[in-house]
Coordinates of C-alpha atoms in Angstrom, one line a residue:
M7 CA 0.0 0.0 0.0
S8 CA 2.8 2.4 0.9
Q9 CA 4.6 1.7 -2.4
L10 CA 1.5 3.0 -4.2
G11 CA 1.2 6.2 -2.1
V12 CA -1.3 5.1 0.5
R13 CA -0.5 6.5 4.0
V14 CA -0.1 3.7 6.5
P15 CA 1.3 3.4 10.0
P16 CA 5.0 2.3 10.0
G17 CA 5.5 -1.2 11.1
I18 CA 7.8 -4.3 11.0
P19 CA 6.8 -8.0 10.8
A20 CA 8.4 -10.2 13.4
R21 CA 8.6 -14.0 13.5
S22 CA 10.4 -14.5 16.7
V23 CA 10.6 -12.8 20.2
A24 CA 14.0 -11.3 19.3
E25 CA 12.7 -9.8 16.1
A26 CA 9.6 -8.4 17.9
E27 CA 11.8 -6.8 20.6
A28 CA 14.1 -5.2 17.9
A29 CA 11.0 -4.0 16.0
A30 CA 9.5 -2.5 19.2
E31 CA 12.8 -0.6 19.7
A32 CA 12.6 0.8 16.2
M33 CA 8.9 1.6 16.3
G34 CA 8.6 2.8 20.0
G35 CA 9.0 6.5 19.2
A36 CA 9.0 9.1 22.0
S37 CA 6.3 7.5 24.1
G38 CA 7.7 4.0 23.7
D39 CA 4.3 2.6 22.9
V40 CA 3.7 0.2 20.0
V41 CA 0.9 -1.9 18.6
L42 CA 1.4 -5.6 18.5
K43 CA -0.9 -7.3 15.9
S44 CA -1.4 -11.0 15.3
Q45 CA -1.1 -11.7 11.6
V46 CA -3.8 -14.1 10.7
L47 CA -6.2 -14.4 7.8
A48 CA -9.3 -13.5 9.8
G49 CA -11.0 -10.4 11.2
G50 CA -12.1 -9.7 14.7
R51 CA -8.5 -10.1 16.1
G52 CA -8.8 -7.4 18.8
L53 CA -11.8 -9.1 20.3
G54 CA -10.5 -12.6 19.8
H55 CA -8.7 -14.8 22.4
F56 CA -5.9 -17.3 22.3
A57 CA -6.4 -21.0 23.1
S58 CA -4.0 -20.4 26.0
G59 CA -6.5 -18.0 27.5
L60 CA -4.7 -14.7 26.6
Q61 CA -7.3 -12.2 25.6
G62 CA -7.0 -10.1 22.4
G63 CA -5.0 -10.6 19.2
V64 CA -4.1 -6.9 19.1
H65 CA -2.4 -5.1 22.0
I66 CA -1.1 -1.5 22.6
V67 CA 1.8 -1.8 25.0
H68 CA 5.0 -0.2 26.0
K69 CA 8.0 -1.6 24.2
S70 CA 9.3 -3.0 27.4
E71 CA 6.3 -5.4 27.6
V72 CA 6.8 -6.7 24.0
P73 CA 9.1 -9.7 24.7
A74 CA 6.9 -11.3 27.3
L75 CA 3.7 -10.7 25.3
A76 CA 5.3 -11.8 22.0
E77 CA 6.3 -15.1 23.7
Q78 CA 2.7 -15.7 24.6
M79 CA 1.3 -14.8 21.1
L80 CA 3.9 -16.4 18.8
G81 CA 3.1 -20.0 18.2
G82 CA -0.3 -19.6 19.8
T83 CA -3.7 -20.2 18.2
L84 CA -5.9 -17.2 17.9
I85 CA -9.7 -17.7 17.9
T86 CA -12.0 -15.0 16.6
K87 CA -15.6 -14.8 15.4
Q88 CA -14.2 -15.4 11.8
T89 CA -11.8 -18.3 12.4
G90 CA -14.2 -20.8 13.8
A91 CA -13.5 -22.8 17.0
E92 CA -10.3 -24.2 15.6
G93 CA -8.7 -20.8 15.4
K94 CA -5.6 -19.7 13.3
P95 CA -1.9 -20.2 14.1
V96 CA 0.0 -17.0 14.9
D97 CA 3.4 -17.3 13.3
T98 CA 4.0 -13.6 12.6
L99 CA 3.4 -10.4 14.6
Y100 CA 3.2 -7.0 13.1
V101 CA 4.9 -4.4 15.4
A102 CA 3.5 -1.0 14.4
Q103 CA 4.1 2.5 15.5
K104 CA 1.3 3.8 17.8
M105 CA -0.2 6.8 16.0
E106 CA -2.5 9.5 17.4
L107 CA -5.6 8.9 15.3
K108 CA -9.1 10.3 15.5
N109 CA -12.4 10.2 13.5
E110 CA -12.4 6.6 12.4
K111 CA -14.0 6.0 9.0
Y112 CA -14.9 3.0 6.7
F113 CA -13.7 2.7 3.1
A114 CA -13.8 -0.2 0.7
I115 CA -13.5 -1.0 -3.0
L116 CA -15.2 -4.1 -4.2
L117 CA -16.3 -5.7 -7.5
D118 CA -20.0 -5.1 -8.0
R119 CA -22.0 -7.5 -10.1
K120 CA -24.9 -5.1 -10.6
T121 CA -22.8 -2.3 -12.1
G122 CA -20.3 -4.6 -13.7
G123 CA -17.2 -2.9 -12.2
P124 CA -15.5 -1.6 -9.1
I125 CA -17.7 0.2 -6.5
I126 CA -16.4 2.4 -3.7
I127 CA -18.2 2.2 -0.3
A128 CA -17.5 5.0 2.1
C129 CA -18.9 5.9 5.5
S130 CA -17.9 8.7 7.9
E131 CA -18.2 6.2 10.8
G132 CA -15.8 3.3 11.1
G133 CA -13.8 1.0 13.4
T134 CA -16.5 -1.7 13.5
S135 CA -17.9 -4.2 11.0
I136 CA -19.7 -2.8 8.0
E137 CA -22.8 -4.8 8.9
D138 CA -23.0 -3.0 12.2
L139 CA -22.5 0.4 10.5
A140 CA -25.2 -0.4 7.9
E141 CA -27.6 -1.1 10.8
K142 CA -26.7 2.0 12.8
Y143 CA -25.9 4.5 10.1
P144 CA -27.5 3.4 6.8
E145 CA -27.9 7.0 5.7
K146 CA -24.1 7.6 6.0
I147 CA -23.1 4.8 3.7
V148 CA -22.3 6.2 0.2
K149 CA -21.7 4.0 -2.8
V150 CA -19.8 5.3 -5.8
P151 CA -19.6 3.0 -8.9
V152 CA -16.5 3.5 -11.0
D153 CA -16.3 2.9 -14.8
V154 CA -13.4 0.6 -15.1
A155 CA -12.5 2.0 -18.6
A156 CA -12.7 5.6 -17.6
G157 CA -11.1 5.1 -14.1
L158 CA -11.8 7.1 -11.0
T159 CA -12.6 10.7 -11.8
D160 CA -11.7 13.8 -9.7
V161 CA -15.5 14.4 -9.2
Q162 CA -15.9 10.9 -7.9
A163 CA -12.9 11.2 -5.6
A164 CA -14.4 14.4 -4.2
E165 CA -17.7 12.7 -3.6
V166 CA -16.0 10.0 -1.6
V167 CA -14.1 12.6 0.4
R168 CA -17.3 14.4 1.2
A169 CA -19.0 11.1 2.3
L170 CA -16.1 10.5 4.6
E171 CA -16.5 14.0 6.1
V172 CA -12.7 14.6 6.0
S173 CA -11.7 17.5 8.2
G174 CA -8.2 18.0 6.8
D175 CA -6.8 18.9 3.4
Q176 CA -9.4 17.9 0.8
E177 CA -6.9 17.6 -2.1
D178 CA -4.6 15.4 0.0
A179 CA -7.7 13.2 0.9
K180 CA -8.6 12.9 -2.8
N181 CA -5.0 11.8 -3.6
Q182 CA -5.3 9.1 -0.9
I183 CA -8.6 7.8 -2.5
A184 CA -6.9 7.8 -5.9
A185 CA -4.0 5.9 -4.5
L186 CA -6.3 3.3 -3.0
Y187 CA -8.1 2.9 -6.3
K188 CA -4.7 2.6 -8.1
L189 CA -3.8 -0.2 -5.6
F190 CA -7.1 -2.0 -6.4
L191 CA -6.4 -1.8 -10.1
E192 CA -2.7 -2.4 -10.4
K193 CA -2.6 -5.3 -7.9
D194 CA -5.6 -7.1 -9.4
C195 CA -7.6 -6.8 -6.2
T196 CA -11.1 -8.2 -5.7
M197 CA -11.4 -6.2 -2.5
V198 CA -9.6 -3.4 -0.7
E199 CA -11.2 -2.8 2.7
V200 CA -9.7 -0.1 5.0
N201 CA -11.3 -0.1 8.5
P202 CA -10.6 2.2 10.0
L203 CA -9.5 4.8 7.5
A204 CA -8.7 7.3 10.2
E205 CA -7.5 10.9 10.5
D206 CA -4.4 11.8 12.3
T207 CA -4.2 15.0 14.5
D208 CA -3.6 17.1 11.3
G209 CA -6.7 15.7 9.6
N210 CA -4.7 13.5 7.1
L211 CA -6.1 10.2 6.1
V212 CA -4.3 7.1 7.3
A213 CA -5.1 3.5 6.4
A214 CA -4.9 2.3 10.0
D215 CA -6.0 -1.3 9.2
A216 CA -6.8 -3.1 6.0
K217 CA -7.8 -6.3 4.3
L218 CA -6.9 -7.0 0.7
G219 CA -8.2 -9.8 -1.6
F220 CA -6.6 -10.7 -4.8
D221 CA -7.8 -12.4 -8.0
D222 CA -6.3 -16.0 -8.2
N223 CA -6.5 -15.7 -12.0
A224 CA -3.9 -12.9 -11.8
A225 CA -1.3 -15.0 -9.9
Y226 CA 0.9 -15.2 -13.1
R227 CA 1.4 -11.4 -13.1
Q228 CA 1.4 -10.8 -9.4
K229 CA 4.1 -13.3 -8.6
E230 CA 5.6 -11.2 -5.8
L231 CA 2.3 -10.9 -4.0
F232 CA 1.3 -14.6 -4.3
A233 CA 4.7 -15.7 -3.1
M234 CA 3.8 -14.1 0.2
K235 CA 0.9 -16.6 0.7
D236 CA 1.0 -18.3 4.1
D237 CA -0.3 -21.9 3.6
A238 CA -0.2 -22.4 7.4
Q239 CA -3.3 -20.2 7.5
A240 CA -5.3 -22.4 5.1
D241 CA -7.0 -25.8 5.5
Q242 CA -4.2 -28.3 4.6
R243 CA -6.7 -30.4 2.6
E244 CA -7.4 -27.4 0.4
V245 CA -3.7 -26.7 0.0
E246 CA -3.1 -30.3 -1.1
A247 CA -6.1 -30.2 -3.5
A248 CA -4.8 -27.0 -5.1
K249 CA -1.6 -28.9 -6.0
W250 CA -3.7 -31.3 -8.1
D251 CA -5.9 -28.6 -9.6
L252 CA -8.9 -29.8 -7.6
N253 CA -11.6 -27.4 -6.3
Y254 CA -12.0 -28.5 -2.6
I255 CA -13.7 -26.9 0.4
G256 CA -13.7 -28.8 3.7
L257 CA -17.0 -29.0 5.7
D258 CA -17.9 -30.8 8.9
G259 CA -20.1 -33.7 7.7
E260 CA -19.7 -37.5 7.3
I261 CA -20.2 -38.1 3.6
G262 CA -17.2 -37.3 1.4
C263 CA -18.4 -36.1 -2.0
M264 CA -16.5 -36.2 -5.3
V265 CA -18.4 -34.6 -8.3
N266 CA -17.5 -33.1 -11.6
G267 CA -18.9 -29.6 -12.1
A268 CA -19.6 -27.0 -9.4
G269 CA -23.4 -26.9 -10.0
L270 CA -23.7 -30.7 -9.8
A271 CA -21.5 -30.7 -6.7
M272 CA -23.8 -28.2 -4.9
A273 CA -26.9 -30.2 -6.0
T274 CA -25.3 -33.4 -4.7
M275 CA -24.6 -31.8 -1.3
D276 CA -28.2 -30.5 -1.2
I277 CA -29.7 -33.9 -1.9
V278 CA -27.4 -35.6 0.6
K279 CA -28.7 -33.1 3.2
L280 CA -32.3 -33.7 2.1
H281 CA -32.0 -37.4 2.8
G282 CA -30.7 -36.8 6.3
G283 CA -26.9 -36.9 5.6
S284 CA -24.3 -34.3 6.0
P285 CA -21.6 -33.5 3.3
A286 CA -18.0 -33.5 4.5
N287 CA -16.8 -31.4 1.6
F288 CA -17.3 -29.7 -1.7
L289 CA -15.0 -31.4 -4.2
D290 CA -15.2 -30.6 -7.9
V291 CA -12.7 -32.6 -10.0
G292 CA -13.5 -30.5 -13.1
G293 CA -14.1 -31.6 -16.7
S294 CA -10.8 -33.2 -17.6
A295 CA -9.4 -35.0 -14.5
R296 CA -6.8 -37.7 -15.0
K297 CA -6.6 -40.9 -13.1
E298 CA -3.8 -39.5 -10.9
Q299 CA -6.1 -36.6 -9.9
I300 CA -8.9 -39.0 -9.0
V301 CA -6.5 -41.0 -6.8
A302 CA -5.3 -37.7 -5.2
A303 CA -9.0 -36.7 -4.6
F304 CA -9.7 -40.0 -2.8
Q305 CA -6.6 -39.5 -0.6
I306 CA -7.8 -36.1 0.4
L307 CA -11.3 -37.3 1.2
T308 CA -10.2 -40.3 3.2
A309 CA -7.6 -38.3 5.2
D310 CA -10.6 -36.6 6.9
P311 CA -11.3 -38.7 10.0
H312 CA -15.0 -37.5 10.0
V313 CA -15.7 -39.2 6.6
K314 CA -17.8 -42.4 7.1
A315 CA -18.9 -42.9 3.5
L316 CA -17.9 -41.7 0.0
L317 CA -20.2 -40.6 -2.7
V318 CA -19.0 -40.2 -6.3
N319 CA -21.4 -38.5 -8.7
I320 CA -20.1 -38.1 -12.2
F321 CA -22.0 -36.8 -15.3
G322 CA -19.7 -37.6 -18.1
G323 CA -19.4 -35.0 -20.9
I324 CA -15.8 -34.0 -21.6
M325 CA -15.0 -36.1 -18.5
K326 CA -15.4 -39.7 -19.6
C327 CA -16.9 -42.2 -17.2
D328 CA -14.4 -44.9 -18.0
V329 CA -11.5 -42.6 -17.0
I330 CA -13.3 -41.8 -13.7
A331 CA -14.1 -45.5 -13.1
A332 CA -10.4 -46.5 -13.7
G333 CA -9.3 -43.8 -11.2
I334 CA -11.9 -44.9 -8.7
V335 CA -10.8 -48.6 -8.9
E336 CA -7.1 -47.6 -8.7
A337 CA -7.7 -45.4 -5.7
A338 CA -9.8 -48.0 -3.9
R339 CA -7.1 -50.6 -4.3
E340 CA -4.2 -48.3 -3.5
L341 CA -5.8 -46.8 -0.4
D342 CA -7.5 -50.0 0.8
L343 CA -10.7 -48.2 1.5
K344 CA -12.4 -48.9 4.8
V345 CA -15.5 -46.9 4.3
P346 CA -18.5 -47.6 2.0
L347 CA -18.2 -46.3 -1.6
V348 CA -21.3 -45.3 -3.6
V349 CA -20.8 -44.4 -7.2
R350 CA -23.3 -42.9 -9.7
L351 CA -22.0 -42.6 -13.3
E352 CA -23.9 -41.2 -16.3
G353 CA -22.9 -39.9 -19.7
T354 CA -19.9 -40.5 -22.0
N355 CA -18.7 -44.1 -21.9
V356 CA -20.9 -44.9 -19.0
D357 CA -21.2 -48.6 -19.9
E358 CA -17.4 -49.0 -20.1
G359 CA -17.1 -47.3 -16.8
K360 CA -19.7 -49.5 -15.1
K361 CA -17.9 -52.6 -16.5
I362 CA -14.6 -51.5 -15.1
M363 CA -16.1 -51.2 -11.7
S364 CA -18.0 -54.5 -11.8
D365 CA -15.0 -56.4 -13.1
S366 CA -12.8 -54.9 -10.3
G367 CA -14.3 -57.2 -7.7
L368 CA -14.4 -54.3 -5.2
P369 CA -17.4 -53.7 -3.0
I370 CA -18.5 -50.6 -4.9
I371 CA -22.2 -49.7 -4.4
S372 CA -23.7 -48.7 -7.7
A373 CA -26.5 -46.1 -8.0
D374 CA -28.9 -45.5 -10.8
D375 CA -29.4 -41.7 -10.3
L376 CA -28.5 -38.9 -8.0
D377 CA -31.4 -39.4 -5.7
D378 CA -30.6 -43.1 -5.4
A379 CA -27.0 -42.4 -4.8
A380 CA -27.8 -40.0 -1.9
K381 CA -30.1 -42.4 -0.3
K382 CA -27.5 -45.3 -0.5
A383 CA -24.8 -43.0 0.9
V384 CA -26.9 -42.0 3.9
A385 CA -28.0 -45.6 4.4
A386 CA -24.3 -46.7 4.4
L387 CA -23.7 -44.6 7.5
A388 CA -25.9 -46.9 9.6

């Protein structure tokens, strides 16, 4: 953000107690106070708590207190309203200079489906979630759609500054808004959320805290940014799935689902739920999976200790049923499956696929259609 002209509080990342202590010395300033922030991919850090019992993932302390506090925070698990009960590991702290800030505001740039481009959301009140702000101050939330071809105009920047009720230099404030839009554009962001976007004692805007989201499709041209990704913050099953170009999202059910196509995958999960089951995941193998990918998908599914049955639902188009069947048989043999396996195949080369499975001699439960498959998968849990 600072590289593109956005004003931010100075700070240094620290991955050890020694680094945190050195950073606190550098950031302490005249008062000696610093802000110690847990770096996790979740919001609500300040109100969160560590599994150890330590309250708060963000602390304002004197630099002399940093070593003891850093020792408690580093290596700990921070639980917030956005992490779920399992929390997130804190491997890095951000040691920032404590700034005198006033008049907290909310600012965001998002991609808006309705207008087909970026939209700026600004509110003169900030520091809390946008949902709370929308409830308390709906009249203060201003939305400014931006034509992606024309870019942010001076008139639009001025409209945002007025909505933020900036008390300081208006031209400087417009420059900050322009810098934030430039960041959104040049770094292929899907979201730039600054909360709070605060004023310092001179009325200058400072991006006191921010969340950025980036378009995965732009990874090839944002190599420096994507190299910073911390896989420790992600579900390790999702990390492994990405290596095999599989679309996977872990859930908390008992029926592991492997489907081709996102729409069919969601329909499969819905019908499993309808018949009293609970899906353990969303897994879309795509339209051109290889046998090796099918084996990898089974490994990921069976690595989940909550999975008590597997449901494969394939509608063969580009994806051929015989290729899927061969992968299923190979995976079942290689992994020595201990849970029931229900398979529904339909589409291209379906007869060849069913023959491969029946000739395998494996205890694969065949299903005629999606409804039948869901019923059999749920019944297999008993």
